Coordinates of C-alpha atoms and ligand atoms in Angstrom, one line a residue:
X1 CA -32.3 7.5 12.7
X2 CA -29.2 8.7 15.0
X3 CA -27.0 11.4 12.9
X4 CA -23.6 9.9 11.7
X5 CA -20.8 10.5 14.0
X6 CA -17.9 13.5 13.4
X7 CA -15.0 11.8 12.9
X8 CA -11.8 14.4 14.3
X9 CA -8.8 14.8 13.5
X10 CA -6.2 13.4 16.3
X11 CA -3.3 16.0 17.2
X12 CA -0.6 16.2 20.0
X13 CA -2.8 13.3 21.8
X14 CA -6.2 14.1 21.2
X15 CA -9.1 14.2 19.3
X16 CA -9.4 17.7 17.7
X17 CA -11.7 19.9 14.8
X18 CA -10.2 21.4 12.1
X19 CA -9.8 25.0 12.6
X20 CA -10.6 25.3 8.5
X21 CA -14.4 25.2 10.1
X22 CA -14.9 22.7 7.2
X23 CA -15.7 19.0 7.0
X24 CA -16.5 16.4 3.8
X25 CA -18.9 12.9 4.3
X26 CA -17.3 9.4 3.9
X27 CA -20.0 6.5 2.7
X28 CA -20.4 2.9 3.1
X29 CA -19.6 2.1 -0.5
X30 CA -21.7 -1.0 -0.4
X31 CA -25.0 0.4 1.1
X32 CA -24.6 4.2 0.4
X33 CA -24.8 4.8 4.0
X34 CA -22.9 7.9 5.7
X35 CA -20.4 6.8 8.2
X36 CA -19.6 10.0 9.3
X37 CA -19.0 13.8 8.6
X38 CA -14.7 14.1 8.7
X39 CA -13.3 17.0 10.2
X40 CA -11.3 18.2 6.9
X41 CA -7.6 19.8 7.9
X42 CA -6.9 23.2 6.3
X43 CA -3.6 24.8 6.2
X44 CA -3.7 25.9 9.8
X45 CA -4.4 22.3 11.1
X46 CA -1.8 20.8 8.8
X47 CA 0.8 24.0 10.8
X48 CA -0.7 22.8 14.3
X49 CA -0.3 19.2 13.8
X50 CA 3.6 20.0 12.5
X51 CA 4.1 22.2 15.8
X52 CA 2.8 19.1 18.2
X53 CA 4.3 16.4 15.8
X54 CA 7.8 18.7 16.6
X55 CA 7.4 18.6 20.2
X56 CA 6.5 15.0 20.3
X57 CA 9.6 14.2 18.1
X58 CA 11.6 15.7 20.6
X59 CA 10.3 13.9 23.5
X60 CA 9.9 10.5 21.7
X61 CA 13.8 10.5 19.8
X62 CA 15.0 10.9 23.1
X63 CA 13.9 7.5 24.5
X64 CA 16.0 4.4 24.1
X65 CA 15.0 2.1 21.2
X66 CA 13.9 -0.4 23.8
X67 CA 11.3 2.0 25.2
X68 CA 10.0 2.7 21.5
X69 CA 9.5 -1.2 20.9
X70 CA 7.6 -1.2 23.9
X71 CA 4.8 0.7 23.0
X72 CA 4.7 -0.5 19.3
X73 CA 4.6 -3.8 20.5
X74 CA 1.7 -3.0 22.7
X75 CA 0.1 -1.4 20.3
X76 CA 0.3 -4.8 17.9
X77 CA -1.3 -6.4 20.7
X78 CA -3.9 -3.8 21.3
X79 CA -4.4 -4.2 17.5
X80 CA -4.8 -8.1 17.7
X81 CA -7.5 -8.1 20.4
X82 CA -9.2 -5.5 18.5
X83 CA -8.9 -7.0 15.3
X84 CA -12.7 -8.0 14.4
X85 CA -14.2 -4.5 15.6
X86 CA -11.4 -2.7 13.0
X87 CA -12.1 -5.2 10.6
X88 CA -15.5 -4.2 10.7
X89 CA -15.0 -0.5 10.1
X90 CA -11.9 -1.6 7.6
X91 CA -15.3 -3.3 5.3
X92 CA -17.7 -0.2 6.3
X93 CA -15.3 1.9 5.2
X94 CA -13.5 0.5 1.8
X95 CA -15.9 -2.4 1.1
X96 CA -13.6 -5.1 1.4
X97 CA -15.4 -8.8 2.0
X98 CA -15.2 -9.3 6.2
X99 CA -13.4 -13.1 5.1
X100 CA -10.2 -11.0 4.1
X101 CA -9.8 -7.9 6.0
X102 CA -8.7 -9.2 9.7
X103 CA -6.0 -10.9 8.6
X104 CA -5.4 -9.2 5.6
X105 CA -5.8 -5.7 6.7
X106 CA -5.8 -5.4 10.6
X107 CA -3.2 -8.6 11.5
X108 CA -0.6 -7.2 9.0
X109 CA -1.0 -3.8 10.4
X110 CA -0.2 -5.6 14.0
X111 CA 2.6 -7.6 12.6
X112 CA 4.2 -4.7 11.4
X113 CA 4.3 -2.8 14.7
X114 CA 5.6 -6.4 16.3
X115 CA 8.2 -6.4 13.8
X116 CA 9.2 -3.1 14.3
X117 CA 8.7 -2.7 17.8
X118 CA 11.1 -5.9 17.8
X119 CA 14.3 -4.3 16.2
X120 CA 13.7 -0.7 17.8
X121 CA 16.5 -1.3 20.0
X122 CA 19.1 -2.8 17.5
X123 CA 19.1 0.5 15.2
X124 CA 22.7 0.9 14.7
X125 CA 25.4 2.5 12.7
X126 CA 28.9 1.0 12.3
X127 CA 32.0 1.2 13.4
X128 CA 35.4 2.2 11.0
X129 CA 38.9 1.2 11.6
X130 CA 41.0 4.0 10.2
X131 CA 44.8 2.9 11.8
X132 CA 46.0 3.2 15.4
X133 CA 45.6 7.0 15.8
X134 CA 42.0 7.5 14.5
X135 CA 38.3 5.6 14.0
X136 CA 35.2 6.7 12.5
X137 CA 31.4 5.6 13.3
X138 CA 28.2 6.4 12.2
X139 CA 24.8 6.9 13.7
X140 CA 21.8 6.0 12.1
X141 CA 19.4 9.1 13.4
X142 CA 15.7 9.7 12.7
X143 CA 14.4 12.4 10.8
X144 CA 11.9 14.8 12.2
X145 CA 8.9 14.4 11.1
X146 CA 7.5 11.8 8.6
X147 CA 4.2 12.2 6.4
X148 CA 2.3 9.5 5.7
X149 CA -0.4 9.9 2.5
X150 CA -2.6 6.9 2.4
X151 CA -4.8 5.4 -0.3
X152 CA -8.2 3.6 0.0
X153 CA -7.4 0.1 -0.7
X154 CA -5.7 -0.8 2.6
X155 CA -6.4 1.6 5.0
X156 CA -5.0 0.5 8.0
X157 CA -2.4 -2.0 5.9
X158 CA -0.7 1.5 4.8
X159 CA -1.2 3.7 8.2
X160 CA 0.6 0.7 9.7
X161 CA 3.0 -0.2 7.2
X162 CA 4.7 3.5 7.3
X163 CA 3.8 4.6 10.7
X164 CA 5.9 1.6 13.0
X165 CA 9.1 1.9 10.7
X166 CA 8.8 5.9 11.1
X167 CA 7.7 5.2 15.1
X168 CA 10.4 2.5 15.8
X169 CA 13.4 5.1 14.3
X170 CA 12.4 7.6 16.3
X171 CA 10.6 9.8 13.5
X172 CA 7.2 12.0 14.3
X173 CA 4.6 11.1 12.1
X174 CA 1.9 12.9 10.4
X175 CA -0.6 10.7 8.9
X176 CA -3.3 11.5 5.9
X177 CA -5.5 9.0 5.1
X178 CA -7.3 8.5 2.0
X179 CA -10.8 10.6 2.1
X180 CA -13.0 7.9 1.2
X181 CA -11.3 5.6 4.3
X182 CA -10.1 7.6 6.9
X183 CA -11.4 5.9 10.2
X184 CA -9.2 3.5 11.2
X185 CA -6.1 5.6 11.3
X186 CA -8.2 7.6 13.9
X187 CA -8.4 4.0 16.0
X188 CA -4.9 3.6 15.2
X189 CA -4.1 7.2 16.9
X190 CA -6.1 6.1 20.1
X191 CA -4.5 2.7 20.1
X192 CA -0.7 4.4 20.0
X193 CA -2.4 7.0 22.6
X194 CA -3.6 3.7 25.0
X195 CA 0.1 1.8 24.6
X196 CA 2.0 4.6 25.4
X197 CA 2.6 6.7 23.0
X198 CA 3.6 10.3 24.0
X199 CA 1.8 13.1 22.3
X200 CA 2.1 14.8 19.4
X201 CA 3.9 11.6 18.2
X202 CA 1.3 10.4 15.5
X203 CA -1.1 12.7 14.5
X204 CA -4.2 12.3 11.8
X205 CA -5.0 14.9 9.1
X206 CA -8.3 14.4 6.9
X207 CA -8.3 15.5 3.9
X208 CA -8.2 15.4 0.0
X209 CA -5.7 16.1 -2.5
X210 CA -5.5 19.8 -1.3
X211 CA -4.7 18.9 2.4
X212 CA -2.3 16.2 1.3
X213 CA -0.4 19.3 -1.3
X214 CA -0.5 21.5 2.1
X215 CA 1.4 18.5 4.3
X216 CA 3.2 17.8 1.0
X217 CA 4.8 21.3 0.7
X218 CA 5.4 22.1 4.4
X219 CA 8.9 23.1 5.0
X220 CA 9.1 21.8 8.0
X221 CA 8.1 18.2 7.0
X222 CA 11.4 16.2 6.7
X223 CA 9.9 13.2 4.6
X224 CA 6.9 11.9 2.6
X225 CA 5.9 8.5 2.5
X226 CA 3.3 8.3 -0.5
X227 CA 1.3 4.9 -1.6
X228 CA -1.6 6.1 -4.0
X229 CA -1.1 6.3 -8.0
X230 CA 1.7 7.2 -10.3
X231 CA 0.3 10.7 -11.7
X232 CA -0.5 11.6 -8.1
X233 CA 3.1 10.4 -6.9
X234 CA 4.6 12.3 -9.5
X235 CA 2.9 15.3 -8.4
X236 CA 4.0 14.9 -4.5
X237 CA 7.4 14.0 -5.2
X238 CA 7.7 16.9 -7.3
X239 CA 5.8 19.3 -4.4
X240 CA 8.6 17.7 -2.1
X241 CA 11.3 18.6 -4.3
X242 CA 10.4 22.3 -3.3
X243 CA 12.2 21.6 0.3
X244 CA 14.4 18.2 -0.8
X245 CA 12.5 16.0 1.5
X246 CA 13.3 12.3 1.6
X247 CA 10.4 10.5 -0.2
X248 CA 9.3 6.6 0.1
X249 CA 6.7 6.5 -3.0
X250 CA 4.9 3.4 -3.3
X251 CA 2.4 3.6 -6.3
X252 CA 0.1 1.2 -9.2
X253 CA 1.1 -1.3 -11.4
X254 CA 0.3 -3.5 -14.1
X255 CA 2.2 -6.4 -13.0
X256 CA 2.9 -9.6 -15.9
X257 CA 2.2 -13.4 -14.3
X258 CA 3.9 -15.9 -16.3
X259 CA 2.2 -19.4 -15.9
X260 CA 4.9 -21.7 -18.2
X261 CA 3.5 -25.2 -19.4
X262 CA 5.0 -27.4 -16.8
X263 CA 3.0 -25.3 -14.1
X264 CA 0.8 -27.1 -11.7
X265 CA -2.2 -26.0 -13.5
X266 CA -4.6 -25.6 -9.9
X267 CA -2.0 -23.5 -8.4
X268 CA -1.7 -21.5 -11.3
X269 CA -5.1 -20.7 -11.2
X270 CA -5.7 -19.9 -7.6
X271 CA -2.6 -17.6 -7.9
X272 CA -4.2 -15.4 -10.7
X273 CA -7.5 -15.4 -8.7
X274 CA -6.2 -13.8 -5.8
X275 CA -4.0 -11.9 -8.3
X276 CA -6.6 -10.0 -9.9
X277 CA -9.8 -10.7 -8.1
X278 CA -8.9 -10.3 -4.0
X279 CA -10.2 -7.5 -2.8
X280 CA -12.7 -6.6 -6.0
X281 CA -8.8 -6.0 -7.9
X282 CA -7.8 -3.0 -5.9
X283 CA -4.6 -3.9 -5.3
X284 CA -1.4 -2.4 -6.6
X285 CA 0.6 -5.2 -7.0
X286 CA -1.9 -7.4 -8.8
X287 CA -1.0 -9.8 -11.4
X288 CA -3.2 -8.3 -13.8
X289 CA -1.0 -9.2 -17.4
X290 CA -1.5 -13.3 -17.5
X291 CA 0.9 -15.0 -19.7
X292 CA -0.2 -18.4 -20.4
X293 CA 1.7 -21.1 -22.3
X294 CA -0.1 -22.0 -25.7
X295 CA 0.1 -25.3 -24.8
X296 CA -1.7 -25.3 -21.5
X297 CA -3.9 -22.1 -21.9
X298 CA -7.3 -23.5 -23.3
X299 CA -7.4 -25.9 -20.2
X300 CA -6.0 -23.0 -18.0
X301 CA -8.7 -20.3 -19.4
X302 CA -11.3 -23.8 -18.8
X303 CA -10.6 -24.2 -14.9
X304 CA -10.6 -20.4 -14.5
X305 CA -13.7 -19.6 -15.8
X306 CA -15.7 -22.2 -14.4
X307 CA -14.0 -21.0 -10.7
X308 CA -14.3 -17.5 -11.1
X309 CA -18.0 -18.0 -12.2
X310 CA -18.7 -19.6 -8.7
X311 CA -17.1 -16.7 -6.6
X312 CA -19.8 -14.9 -4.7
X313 CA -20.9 -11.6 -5.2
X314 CA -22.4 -9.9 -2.2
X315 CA -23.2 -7.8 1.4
X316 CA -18.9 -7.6 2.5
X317 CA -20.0 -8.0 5.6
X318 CA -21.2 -11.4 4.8
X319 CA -18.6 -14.5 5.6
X320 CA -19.3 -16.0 2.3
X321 CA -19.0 -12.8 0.1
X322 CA -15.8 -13.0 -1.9
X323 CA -16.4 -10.0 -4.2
X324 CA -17.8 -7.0 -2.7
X325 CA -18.8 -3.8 -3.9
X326 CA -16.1 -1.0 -5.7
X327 CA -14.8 1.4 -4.1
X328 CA -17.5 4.2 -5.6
X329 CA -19.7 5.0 -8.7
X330 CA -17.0 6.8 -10.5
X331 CA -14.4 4.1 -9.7
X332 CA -17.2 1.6 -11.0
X333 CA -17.8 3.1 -14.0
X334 CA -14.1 3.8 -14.6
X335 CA -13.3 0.2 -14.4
X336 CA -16.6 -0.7 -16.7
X337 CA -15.5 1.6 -18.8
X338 CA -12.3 -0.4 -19.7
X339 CA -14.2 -3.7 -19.5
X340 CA -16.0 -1.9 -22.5
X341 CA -12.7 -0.9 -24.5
X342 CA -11.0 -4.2 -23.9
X343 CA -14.4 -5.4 -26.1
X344 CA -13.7 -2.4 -28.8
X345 CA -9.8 -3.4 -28.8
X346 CA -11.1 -7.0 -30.1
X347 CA -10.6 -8.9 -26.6
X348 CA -12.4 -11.7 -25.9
X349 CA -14.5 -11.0 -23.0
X350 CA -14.9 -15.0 -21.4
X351 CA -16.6 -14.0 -18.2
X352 CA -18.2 -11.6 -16.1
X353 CA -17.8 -7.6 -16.4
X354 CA -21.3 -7.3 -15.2
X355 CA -23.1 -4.8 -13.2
X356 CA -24.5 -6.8 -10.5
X357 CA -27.3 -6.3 -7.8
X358 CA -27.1 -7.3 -4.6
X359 CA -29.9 -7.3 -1.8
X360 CA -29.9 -5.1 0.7
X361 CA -27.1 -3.0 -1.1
X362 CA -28.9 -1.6 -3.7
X363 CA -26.5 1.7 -3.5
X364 CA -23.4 -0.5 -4.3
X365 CA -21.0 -0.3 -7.1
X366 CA -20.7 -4.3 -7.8
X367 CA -19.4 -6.0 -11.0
X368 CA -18.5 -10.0 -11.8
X369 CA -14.7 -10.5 -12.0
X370 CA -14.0 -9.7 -16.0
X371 CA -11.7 -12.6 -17.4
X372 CA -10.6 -11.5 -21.4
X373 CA -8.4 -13.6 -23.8
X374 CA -7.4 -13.2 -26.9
X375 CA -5.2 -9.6 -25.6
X376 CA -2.7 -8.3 -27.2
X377 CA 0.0 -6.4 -25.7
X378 CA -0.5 -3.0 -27.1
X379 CA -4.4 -3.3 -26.0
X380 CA -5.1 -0.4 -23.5
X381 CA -6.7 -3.0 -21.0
X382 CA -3.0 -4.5 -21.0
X383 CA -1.2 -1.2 -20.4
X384 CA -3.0 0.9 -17.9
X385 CA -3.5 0.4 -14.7
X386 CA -7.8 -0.1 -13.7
X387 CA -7.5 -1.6 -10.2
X388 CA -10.7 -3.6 -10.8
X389 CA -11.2 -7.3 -11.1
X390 CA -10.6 -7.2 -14.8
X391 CA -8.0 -9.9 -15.8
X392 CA -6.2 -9.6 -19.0
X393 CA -4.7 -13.2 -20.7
X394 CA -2.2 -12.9 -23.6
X395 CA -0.8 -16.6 -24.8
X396 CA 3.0 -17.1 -25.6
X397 CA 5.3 -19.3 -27.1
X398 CA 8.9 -19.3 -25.2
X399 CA 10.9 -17.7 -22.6
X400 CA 13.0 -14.8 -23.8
X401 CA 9.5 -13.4 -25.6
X402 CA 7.5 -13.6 -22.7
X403 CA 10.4 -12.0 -20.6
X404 CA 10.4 -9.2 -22.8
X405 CA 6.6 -8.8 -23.2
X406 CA 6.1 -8.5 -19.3
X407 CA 9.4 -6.0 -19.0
X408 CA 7.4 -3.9 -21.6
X409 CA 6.0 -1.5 -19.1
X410 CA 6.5 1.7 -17.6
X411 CA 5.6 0.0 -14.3
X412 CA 7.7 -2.1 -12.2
X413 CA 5.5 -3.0 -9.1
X414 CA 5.5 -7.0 -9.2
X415 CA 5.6 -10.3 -11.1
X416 CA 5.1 -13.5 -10.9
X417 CA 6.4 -16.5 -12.4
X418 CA 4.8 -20.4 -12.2
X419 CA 6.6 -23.8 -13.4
X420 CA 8.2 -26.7 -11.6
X421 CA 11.6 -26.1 -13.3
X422 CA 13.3 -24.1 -10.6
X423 CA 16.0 -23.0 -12.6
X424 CA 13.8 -21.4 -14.9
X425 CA 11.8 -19.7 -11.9
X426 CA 15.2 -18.4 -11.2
X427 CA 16.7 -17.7 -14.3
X428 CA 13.5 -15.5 -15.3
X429 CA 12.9 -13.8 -11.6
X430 CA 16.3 -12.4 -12.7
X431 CA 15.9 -10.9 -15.4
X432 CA 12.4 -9.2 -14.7
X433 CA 12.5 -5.8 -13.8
X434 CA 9.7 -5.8 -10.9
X435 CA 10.8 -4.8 -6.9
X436 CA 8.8 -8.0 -5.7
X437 CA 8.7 -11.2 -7.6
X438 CA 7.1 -14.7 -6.1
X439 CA 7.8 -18.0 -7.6
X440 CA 4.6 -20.2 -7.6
X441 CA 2.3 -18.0 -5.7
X442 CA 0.8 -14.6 -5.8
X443 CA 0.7 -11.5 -4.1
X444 CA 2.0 -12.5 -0.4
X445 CA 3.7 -9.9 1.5
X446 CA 5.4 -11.1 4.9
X447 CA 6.5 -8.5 7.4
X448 CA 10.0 -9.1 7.4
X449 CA 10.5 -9.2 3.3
X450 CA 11.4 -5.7 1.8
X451 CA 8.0 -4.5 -0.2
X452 CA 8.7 -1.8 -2.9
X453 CA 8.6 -1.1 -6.9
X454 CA 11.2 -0.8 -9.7
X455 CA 10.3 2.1 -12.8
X456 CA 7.5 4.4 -12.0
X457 CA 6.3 2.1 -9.4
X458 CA 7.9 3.3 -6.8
X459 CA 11.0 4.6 -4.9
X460 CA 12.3 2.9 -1.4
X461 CA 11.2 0.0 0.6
X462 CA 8.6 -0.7 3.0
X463 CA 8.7 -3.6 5.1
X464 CA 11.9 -5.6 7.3
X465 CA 14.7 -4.0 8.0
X466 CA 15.8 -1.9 5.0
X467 CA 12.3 0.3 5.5
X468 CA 14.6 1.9 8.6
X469 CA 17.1 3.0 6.4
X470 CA 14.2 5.1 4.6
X471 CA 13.0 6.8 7.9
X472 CA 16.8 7.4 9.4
X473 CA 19.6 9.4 8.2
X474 CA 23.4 8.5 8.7
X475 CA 25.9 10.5 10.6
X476 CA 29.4 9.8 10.0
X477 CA 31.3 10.8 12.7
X478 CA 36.0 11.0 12.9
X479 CA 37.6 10.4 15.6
X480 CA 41.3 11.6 16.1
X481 CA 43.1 10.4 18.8
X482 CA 47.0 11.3 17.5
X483 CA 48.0 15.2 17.2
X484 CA 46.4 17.4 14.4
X485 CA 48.9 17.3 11.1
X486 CA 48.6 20.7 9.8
X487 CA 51.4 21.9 7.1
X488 CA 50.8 25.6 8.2
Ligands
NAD501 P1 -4.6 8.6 -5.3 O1 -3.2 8.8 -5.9 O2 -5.8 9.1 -6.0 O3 -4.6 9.1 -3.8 C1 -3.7 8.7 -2.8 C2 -3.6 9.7 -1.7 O4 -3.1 10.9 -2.2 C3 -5.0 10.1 -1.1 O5 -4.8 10.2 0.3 C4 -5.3 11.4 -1.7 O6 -6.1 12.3 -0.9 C5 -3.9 12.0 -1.8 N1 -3.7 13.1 -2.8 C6 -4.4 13.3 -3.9 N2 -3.8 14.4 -4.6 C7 -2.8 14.8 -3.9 C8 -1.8 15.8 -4.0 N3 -1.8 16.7 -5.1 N4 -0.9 16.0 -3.1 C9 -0.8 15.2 -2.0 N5 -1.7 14.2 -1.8 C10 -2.7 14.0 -2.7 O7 -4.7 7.0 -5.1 P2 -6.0 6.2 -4.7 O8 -7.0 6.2 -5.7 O9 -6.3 6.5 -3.3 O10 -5.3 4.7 -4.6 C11 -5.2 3.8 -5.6 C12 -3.7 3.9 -6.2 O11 -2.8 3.6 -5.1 C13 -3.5 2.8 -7.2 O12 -2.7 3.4 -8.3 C14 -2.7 1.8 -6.5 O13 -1.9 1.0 -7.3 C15 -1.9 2.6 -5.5 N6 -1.4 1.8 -4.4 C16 -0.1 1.5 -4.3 C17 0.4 0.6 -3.3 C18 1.8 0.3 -3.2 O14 2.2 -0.2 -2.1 N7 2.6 0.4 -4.2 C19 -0.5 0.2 -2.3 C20 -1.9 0.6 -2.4 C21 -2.3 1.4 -3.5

């Protein structure tokens, strides 16, 4: 049997060891298999990969937007011809089923870098009229170096997602992947390396939470771009306050879907499916609160049931697997664990919440999508955040209680909202408190539409346009062309 591969850390161009001398093993979470051992980034790594990012920031500011776009936008297409091979390490790595992850994962890292790499030359500031004898302007100027703290779900999703915005403005970027996925934003570092990219300009740092405190706290780091969950967010944004960095967090949820009577009952259903059950539930924005009209939600809970029932439960790497293993054993047995207090709390547990076995990945950490009814609002299972597939469905009566039941929440990631009366749709998107609503879907996030929470969900935007104006700062700048009035 060959020994797994080191997997380096990636600084000012290259593939490098940590000088901490230590390292940590990442495992195929649906075969128990090691991938590799991961060079692990001590204190002194984290100061050497903010030296080169510092260099490279110089060097890489300097170029006209134009030049930037260039190499992101060859790095999108170095991304799309790659796209199966990542996809591949994307499963490996995270466990996601092979039918999601290259379009899911590696094509919305490339479209991001397309998009990007597409307005790097029209970042702009404005221009201000101030009479005949004097105008102001600003400039819209990077700033230094960003940090980029990534969770497991979407590996290369979130490397990608924070890494072109930060690239296109100009910015340095220091990247930390989650520990139990960190390989792709390695391939990402050599693809930016192959399109262009001068060093120093991303670098990778492996690492747990103690690297990620060490990046987190470093003077020297001008922002902090966090996706992972709210107690760990709070503890970042809290280490950032230490030097004032600017800070993009985005963190969980527990987002409400509200499926009203007149709802086209199919669509409904395939919108909470992928809501709660794409990728095994670990998503953050997932629709994991269903409110179902009383009047359609026997024949809703029906057609659910009988379609989650059919999903299959397998290998990732598999075509036809649609659920695939969690994400570890602790995760597992965290999410089992609320499956079993949603029982306690006097849910009615309709479907799955199984331990299941699968050939061939007997180490795996798989479970059957979990569909309860009969929840209550104040039910834990309804409150907390378990990023499993564990779906919770509460019934309701009218509008403004179902409103208020889904604005309940100290979260504010997402929400949807199904019925054919589009006033309605519009009338309630407005008055829920969520940074991302859809109207008859689910849990689509398009390149060019802002991505972000409200409440403890998050702070700033990631995504079109407005994600520059979380990686830039402005300059305002006078202009006097009369004499100086001076009453001295
Ligand atoms: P996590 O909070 O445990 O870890 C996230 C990252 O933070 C990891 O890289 C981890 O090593 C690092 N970290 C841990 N402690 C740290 C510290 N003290 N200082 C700095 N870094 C530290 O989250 P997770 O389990 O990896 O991911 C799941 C969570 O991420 C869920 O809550 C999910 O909702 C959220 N998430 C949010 C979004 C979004 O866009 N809003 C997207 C994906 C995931």
């Amino acid at each position: 049997m060959s020994r797994p591969k080191k997997l380096p850390l990636y600084i000012d161009g290259r593939p490098q060891k940590a000088i901490s001398g230590k390292s940590f093993g990442n495992f195929n979470p649906a075969t128990g298999a090691k991938l590799s051992e991961v060079e692990q980034a001590g204190r002194r790594d984290v100061e050497k990969a903010v030296q080169a990012a510092r260099k490279g920031f110089q060097e890489w500011s300097a170029l006209p937007g134009i030049e930037r776009g260039r190499v992101l936008k060859k790095a999108a297409s170095i991304l799309r011809e790659r796209r199966m091979e990542l996809a591949e390490i994307e499963v490996r790595d995270a466990g996601k089923p092979i039918a999601e992850t290259p379009e899911a994962d590696i094509d919305s890292g490339a479209d991001a870098f397309e998009f990007f790499g597409g307005i790097a030359a029209d970042i702009k500031g404005s221009h201000h009229d101030l009479g005949s004898d004097a105008f102001a302007y600003t400039r819209r100027e990077p700033l230094g170096i960003c940090a980029g703290i990534g969770a497991w779900n979407y590996p290369m999703q979130i490397a990608c997602w924070k890494t072109a915005p930060a690239l296109a403005a100009g910015n340095a970027m220091i990247f930390k992947p989650s520990e139990q996925t960190p390989t792709n934003a390695v391939k990402l570092a050599e693809i930016l390396t192959e399109a262009g990219l001068p060093k120093g300009v991303f670098n990778v740092l492996h690492g747990r939470g103690e690297t990620g405190q060490f990046i987190a706290t470093h003077p020297d780091i001008d922002k902090i771009s966090f996706t992972g969950s709210v107690p760990t967010g709070r503890k970042v944004l809290a280490d950032a306050a230490a030097s004032v960095k600017h800070v993009t967090m985005e963190l969980g949820g527990k987002s409400p879907l509200i499926v009203f009577e007149d709802s086209q009952i199919h669509n409904a259903v395939s919108a909470a499916m992928n809501a709660n059950f794409y990728t095994q539930g670990e998503i953050c924005s997932n629709g994991t609160r269903v409110y179902v009209h009383e009047d359609i939600h026997d024949a809703f809970v029906a057609i659910l049931k009988s379609r989650a029932e059919a999903m299959v439960i397998g290998d990732p790497m598999d075509q036809g697997t649609h659920v695939g293993p969690l994400i570890n054993a602790d995760h597992f047995e965290k999410v089992m664990e609320y499956v079993r207090l949603g029982i306690e709390e006097g849910a009615h547990l309709v479907s799955g919440g199984e331990k299941i076995a699968v050939e061939g990945c007997e180490k795996g950490s798989f479970m059957s999508p979990a569909i309860f009814t009969a929840c209550q609002d104040d039910m834990r299972i309804c409150r907390e955040e378990i990023f499993g597939p564990v779906m919770s469905i509460m019934s309701f009566r009218d509008e403004e209680e179902v409103v208020n039941r889904a604005n309940d929440t100290e979260f504010g990631l997402a929400a949807g909202v199904f019925t054919q009366n589009l006033a309605r749709a519009h009338r309630v998107v407005g008055k829920l408190r969520a940074g991302t609503c859809w109207i008859n879907n689910y849990n689509l996030t398009p390149v060019g539409v802002p991505f972000g929470g409200y409440k403890q969900s998050g702070i700033g935007r990631e995504n079109a346009a407005v994600a520059l104006d979380h990686f830039t700062q402005l300059k305002s700048v006078y202009v006097e062309l009369g004499d100086v009035e001076c009453g001295y």
